[in-house]
PDB file of C-alpha atoms and ligand atoms in Angstrom:
ATOM      1  CA  MET A 169     150.026  43.437  76.356  1.00  0.00           C
ATOM      2  CA  ALA A 170     146.781  43.517  78.537  1.00  0.00           C
ATOM      3  CA  THR A 171     146.744  41.774  82.648  1.00  0.00           C
ATOM      4  CA  ILE A 172     144.339  39.065  83.128  1.00  0.00           C
ATOM      5  CA  LEU A 173     143.698  38.853  86.145  1.00  0.00           C
ATOM      6  CA  LEU A 174     142.649  35.091  87.419  1.00  0.00           C
ATOM      7  CA  LEU A 175     140.809  34.977  90.986  1.00  0.00           C
ATOM      8  CA  SER A 176     140.255  31.097  92.812  1.00  0.00           C
ATOM      9  CA  GLY A 177     137.886  31.286  96.194  1.00  0.00           C
ATOM     10  CA  PRO A 178     138.131  29.386  99.220  1.00  0.00           C
ATOM     11  CA  ASN A 179     139.453  25.310  98.709  1.00  0.00           C
ATOM     12  CA  LEU A 180     140.860  25.256  95.427  1.00  0.00           C
ATOM     13  CA  ASN A 181     144.128  25.314  96.605  1.00  0.00           C
ATOM     14  CA  LEU A 182     143.116  21.298  97.564  1.00  0.00           C
ATOM     15  CA  LEU A 183     142.351  20.560  94.154  1.00  0.00           C
ATOM     16  CA  GLY A 184     144.324  17.143  92.249  1.00  0.00           C
ATOM     17  CA  ASP A 185     144.388  14.646  95.700  1.00  0.00           C
ATOM     18  CA  ARG A 186     140.184  15.086  96.204  1.00  0.00           C
ATOM     19  CA  ASP A 187     136.629  15.204  94.570  1.00  0.00           C
ATOM     20  CA  PRO A 188     138.369  13.802  91.197  1.00  0.00           C
ATOM     21  CA  GLN A 189     134.775  12.615  89.934  1.00  0.00           C
ATOM     22  CA  HIS A 190     133.482  16.827  90.193  1.00  0.00           C
ATOM     23  CA  TYR A 191     137.033  18.630  89.819  1.00  0.00           C
ATOM     24  CA  GLY A 192     140.128  16.061  87.799  1.00  0.00           C
ATOM     25  CA  THR A 193     142.801  15.725  88.874  1.00  0.00           C
ATOM     26  CA  THR A 194     144.879  18.504  87.676  1.00  0.00           C
ATOM     27  CA  THR A 195     146.360  21.310  90.712  1.00  0.00           C
ATOM     28  CA  LEU A 196     145.621  24.408  90.873  1.00  0.00           C
ATOM     29  CA  GLU A 197     149.294  25.330  89.796  1.00  0.00           C
ATOM     30  CA  GLU A 198     148.962  22.998  86.865  1.00  0.00           C
ATOM     31  CA  LEU A 199     145.464  25.007  85.954  1.00  0.00           C
ATOM     32  CA  VAL A 200     147.157  28.246  86.415  1.00  0.00           C
ATOM     33  CA  ALA A 201     150.006  27.514  84.321  1.00  0.00           C
ATOM     34  CA  LEU A 202     147.068  26.470  81.092  1.00  0.00           C
ATOM     35  CA  ALA A 203     145.887  29.845  81.994  1.00  0.00           C
ATOM     36  CA  ARG A 204     148.927  31.752  81.957  1.00  0.00           C
ATOM     37  CA  GLU A 205     150.038  29.583  78.371  1.00  0.00           C
ATOM     38  CA  THR A 206     146.746  30.857  76.838  1.00  0.00           C
ATOM     39  CA  ALA A 207     147.061  34.458  77.641  1.00  0.00           C
ATOM     40  CA  ALA A 208     150.225  34.246  76.400  1.00  0.00           C
ATOM     41  CA  LYS A 209     149.713  33.162  73.713  1.00  0.00           C
ATOM     42  CA  HIS A 210     147.202  36.718  72.440  1.00  0.00           C
ATOM     43  CA  GLY A 211     150.217  37.830  73.983  1.00  0.00           C
ATOM     44  CA  HIS A 212     148.866  39.019  77.982  1.00  0.00           C
ATOM     45  CA  GLU A 213     149.912  37.876  81.278  1.00  0.00           C
ATOM     46  CA  LEU A 214     148.373  36.790  83.729  1.00  0.00           C
ATOM     47  CA  GLU A 215     148.255  37.360  87.685  1.00  0.00           C
ATOM     48  CA  HIS A 216     146.743  34.686  89.800  1.00  0.00           C
ATOM     49  CA  LEU A 217     145.507  35.132  93.330  1.00  0.00           C
ATOM     50  CA  GLN A 218     143.709  32.509  95.580  1.00  0.00           C
ATOM     51  CA  SER A 219     142.561  33.084  98.772  1.00  0.00           C
ATOM     52  CA  ASN A 220     140.124  31.677 101.245  1.00  0.00           C
ATOM     53  CA  HIS A 221     138.989  34.554 102.653  1.00  0.00           C
ATOM     54  CA  GLU A 222     136.306  36.972 100.869  1.00  0.00           C
ATOM     55  CA  GLY A 223     137.184  40.216 101.980  1.00  0.00           C
ATOM     56  CA  VAL A 224     140.499  39.737  99.960  1.00  0.00           C
ATOM     57  CA  LEU A 225     139.052  38.623  96.825  1.00  0.00           C
ATOM     58  CA  VAL A 226     136.737  42.168  97.050  1.00  0.00           C
ATOM     59  CA  ASP A 227     140.107  43.613  97.768  1.00  0.00           C
ATOM     60  CA  ALA A 228     142.041  42.014  94.553  1.00  0.00           C
ATOM     61  CA  ILE A 229     138.772  42.858  92.425  1.00  0.00           C
ATOM     62  CA  HIS A 230     139.154  46.889  93.261  1.00  0.00           C
ATOM     63  CA  ALA A 231     142.708  46.706  93.039  1.00  0.00           C
ATOM     64  CA  ALA A 232     142.182  45.593  89.135  1.00  0.00           C
ATOM     65  CA  ARG A 233     140.422  48.620  88.615  1.00  0.00           C
ATOM     66  CA  GLY A 234     142.102  50.509  85.808  1.00  0.00           C
ATOM     67  CA  ARG A 235     145.596  48.319  85.905  1.00  0.00           C
ATOM     68  CA  CYS A 236     143.397  44.372  85.118  1.00  0.00           C
ATOM     69  CA  ALA A 237     141.276  44.279  80.919  1.00  0.00           C
ATOM     70  CA  ALA A 238     140.179  41.266  82.751  1.00  0.00           C
ATOM     71  CA  ILE A 239     138.976  39.217  85.623  1.00  0.00           C
ATOM     72  CA  VAL A 240     138.702  35.329  85.522  1.00  0.00           C
ATOM     73  CA  ILE A 241     136.734  33.643  88.233  1.00  0.00           C
ATOM     74  CA  ASN A 242     136.422  30.345  89.873  1.00  0.00           C
ATOM     75  CA  ALA A 243     135.230  32.260  93.455  1.00  0.00           C
ATOM     76  CA  GLY A 244     134.417  28.336  94.927  1.00  0.00           C
ATOM     77  CA  ALA A 245     131.538  28.268  97.132  1.00  0.00           C
ATOM     78  CA  LEU A 246     131.488  31.628  97.408  1.00  0.00           C
ATOM     79  CA  SER A 247     129.921  31.707  94.150  1.00  0.00           C
ATOM     80  CA  HIS A 248     126.678  30.556  95.352  1.00  0.00           C
ATOM     81  CA  TYR A 249     126.227  33.793  98.083  1.00  0.00           C
ATOM     82  CA  SER A 250     128.656  36.466  98.136  1.00  0.00           C
ATOM     83  CA  HIS A 251     126.567  39.447  97.266  1.00  0.00           C
ATOM     84  CA  ALA A 252     130.341  41.620  98.197  1.00  0.00           C
ATOM     85  CA  ILE A 253     132.359  40.218  95.012  1.00  0.00           C
ATOM     86  CA  ALA A 254     129.037  40.248  92.526  1.00  0.00           C
ATOM     87  CA  ASP A 255     128.930  44.314  93.767  1.00  0.00           C
ATOM     88  CA  ALA A 256     133.099  44.238  93.337  1.00  0.00           C
ATOM     89  CA  LEU A 257     132.813  42.791  89.937  1.00  0.00           C
ATOM     90  CA  ALA A 258     130.000  45.053  89.193  1.00  0.00           C
ATOM     91  CA  ALA A 259     132.305  48.184  90.183  1.00  0.00           C
ATOM     92  CA  PHE A 260     134.752  46.459  87.353  1.00  0.00           C
ATOM     93  CA  ASP A 261     134.544  47.529  84.077  1.00  0.00           C
ATOM     94  CA  GLY A 262     137.074  44.987  82.408  1.00  0.00           C
ATOM     95  CA  VAL A 263     136.063  42.105  80.534  1.00  0.00           C
ATOM     96  CA  LYS A 264     134.420  39.422  83.404  1.00  0.00           C
ATOM     97  CA  VAL A 265     134.347  35.543  83.228  1.00  0.00           C
ATOM     98  CA  GLU A 266     133.091  33.525  85.490  1.00  0.00           C
ATOM     99  CA  LEU A 267     134.686  29.904  85.517  1.00  0.00           C
ATOM    100  CA  HIS A 268     133.583  26.258  87.228  1.00  0.00           C
ATOM    101  CA  LEU A 269     135.805  22.940  86.981  1.00  0.00           C
ATOM    102  CA  SER A 270     132.676  20.923  87.574  1.00  0.00           C
ATOM    103  CA  ASN A 271     128.910  21.624  85.693  1.00  0.00           C
ATOM    104  CA  PRO A 272     127.170  23.263  89.800  1.00  0.00           C
ATOM    105  CA  TYR A 273     123.699  22.692  87.783  1.00  0.00           C
ATOM    106  CA  ALA A 274     124.198  18.996  87.304  1.00  0.00           C
ATOM    107  CA  ARG A 275     124.973  19.083  91.228  1.00  0.00           C
ATOM    108  CA  GLU A 276     123.153  19.358  94.267  1.00  0.00           C
ATOM    109  CA  GLU A 277     120.680  22.163  94.345  1.00  0.00           C
ATOM    110  CA  TRP A 278     122.529  25.057  96.375  1.00  0.00           C
ATOM    111  CA  ARG A 279     125.096  25.128  93.501  1.00  0.00           C
ATOM    112  CA  HIS A 280     122.419  25.900  90.894  1.00  0.00           C
ATOM    113  CA  ARG A 281     122.696  29.887  91.341  1.00  0.00           C
ATOM    114  CA  SER A 282     125.594  32.175  91.265  1.00  0.00           C
ATOM    115  CA  VAL A 283     125.038  35.691  92.598  1.00  0.00           C
ATOM    116  CA  LEU A 284     127.965  36.372  90.025  1.00  0.00           C
ATOM    117  CA  SER A 285     126.579  34.813  86.616  1.00  0.00           C
ATOM    118  CA  GLY A 286     124.290  38.155  86.060  1.00  0.00           C
ATOM    119  CA  VAL A 287     127.508  40.937  86.164  1.00  0.00           C
ATOM    120  CA  VAL A 288     130.009  39.055  84.212  1.00  0.00           C
ATOM    121  CA  ASP A 289     130.375  39.061  80.381  1.00  0.00           C
ATOM    122  CA  GLY A 290     129.926  34.756  80.190  1.00  0.00           C
ATOM    123  CA  ILE A 291     130.981  31.745  81.712  1.00  0.00           C
ATOM    124  CA  ALA A 292     132.824  28.883  81.147  1.00  0.00           C
ATOM    125  CA  VAL A 293     131.400  25.498  83.436  1.00  0.00           C
ATOM    126  CA  GLY A 294     131.779  21.760  83.788  1.00  0.00           C
ATOM    127  CA  PHE A 295     134.997  21.581  81.650  1.00  0.00           C
ATOM    128  CA  ARG A 296     137.239  20.632  84.332  1.00  0.00           C
ATOM    129  CA  ALA A 297     140.758  22.063  83.651  1.00  0.00           C
ATOM    130  CA  THR A 298     139.613  22.690  79.472  1.00  0.00           C
ATOM    131  CA  GLY A 299     137.530  25.302  81.308  1.00  0.00           C
ATOM    132  CA  TYR A 300     140.542  27.418  82.131  1.00  0.00           C
ATOM    133  CA  ARG A 301     142.051  27.503  78.522  1.00  0.00           C
ATOM    134  CA  ILE A 302     138.559  28.118  77.272  1.00  0.00           C
ATOM    135  CA  ALA A 303     137.972  31.030  79.785  1.00  0.00           C
ATOM    136  CA  VAL A 304     141.138  33.004  79.021  1.00  0.00           C
ATOM    137  CA  GLU A 305     140.213  32.555  75.294  1.00  0.00           C
ATOM    138  CA  ALA A 306     137.253  33.728  75.592  1.00  0.00           C
ATOM    139  CA  ALA A 307     138.512  36.972  78.015  1.00  0.00           C
ATOM    140  CA  ALA A 308     141.544  37.463  75.345  1.00  0.00           C
ATOM    141  CA  GLU A 309     138.838  37.765  72.126  1.00  0.00           C
ATOM    142  CA  MET A 310     136.441  40.024  74.318  1.00  0.00           C
ATOM    143  CA  ILE A 311     139.527  42.504  75.305  1.00  0.00           C
ATOM    144  CA  ALA A 312     140.535  42.608  71.760  1.00  0.00           C
ATOM    145  CA  GLY A 313     136.771  43.664  70.622  1.00  0.00           C
ATOM    146  CA  ARG A 314     136.958  46.331  72.632  1.00  0.00           C
TER     147      ARG A 314
HETATM  148  O1  LIG B 152     133.348  23.495  90.306  1.00  0.00           O
HETATM  149  C1  LIG B 152     133.475  24.440  90.171  1.00  0.00           C
HETATM  150  O2  LIG B 152     135.234  25.090  90.139  1.00  0.00           O
HETATM  151  C2  LIG B 152     133.711  25.216  91.687  1.00  0.00           C
HETATM  152  O3  LIG B 152     133.210  26.218  92.155  1.00  0.00           O
HETATM  153  C3  LIG B 152     134.530  24.508  93.112  1.00  0.00           C
HETATM  154  C4  LIG B 152     133.929  24.707  94.374  1.00  0.00           C
HETATM  155  C5  LIG B 152     132.430  24.497  94.607  1.00  0.00           C
HETATM  156  O4  LIG B 152     132.200  24.784  95.894  1.00  0.00           O
HETATM  157  C6  LIG B 152     131.233  25.007  93.649  1.00  0.00           C
HETATM  158  O5  LIG B 152     130.504  24.740  93.478  1.00  0.00           O
HETATM  159  C7  LIG B 152     131.866  24.738  92.460  1.00  0.00           C
HETATM  160  C8  LIG B 152     134.827  23.523  94.986  1.00  0.00           C
HETATM  161  C9  LIG B 152     136.213  24.595  95.063  1.00  0.00           C
HETATM  162  C10 LIG B 152     137.054  23.288  95.608  1.00  0.00           C
HETATM  163  O6  LIG B 152     136.573  22.318  96.415  1.00  0.00           O
HETATM  164  C11 LIG B 152     137.861  21.087  97.220  1.00  0.00           C
HETATM  165  C12 LIG B 152     137.331  20.474  98.431  1.00  0.00           C
HETATM  166  C13 LIG B 152     138.167  19.463  98.678  1.00  0.00           C
HETATM  167  C14 LIG B 152     139.214  18.912  97.610  1.00  0.00           C
HETATM  168  C15 LIG B 152     139.608  19.572  96.389  1.00  0.00           C
HETATM  169  C16 LIG B 152     138.668  20.716  96.457  1.00  0.00           C
END
């Protein structure tokens, strides 16, 4: 059994009641439950941390080194500019999957660039809640292939 770390960035704790056209109506708690069920199907456990603070997410990535087999991360708006999170992910040698509920490429221009995309193994965007299942499935398959 391996541990998959799911990280949620700023404002994702607000999911469920606002902006449903972009993010759907699923709450973060429900998304985590879906991700956890998917991990369990592959015999893995899933840990989750949500933070509105960049440094907390960086610390969590550091603490995952040598302990977690994969990180699945929806860093929220930090995806578009946090080189600190990108550097921390680059130093994590497990599987890395970037995840977005919406399709940032179909939205405002400032969302078109993710500074994380270049340091991850794969990306799931635009599938709303289903993306959490897809991202964890992909992480589990990559863990199995290592
Ligand atoms: O599509 C995604 O998953 C995003 O990572 C969500 C971020 C956004 O900044 C990224 O560009 C794409 C936003 C997180 C949630 O923001 C909310 C704000 C108010 C109410 C509900 C959610």
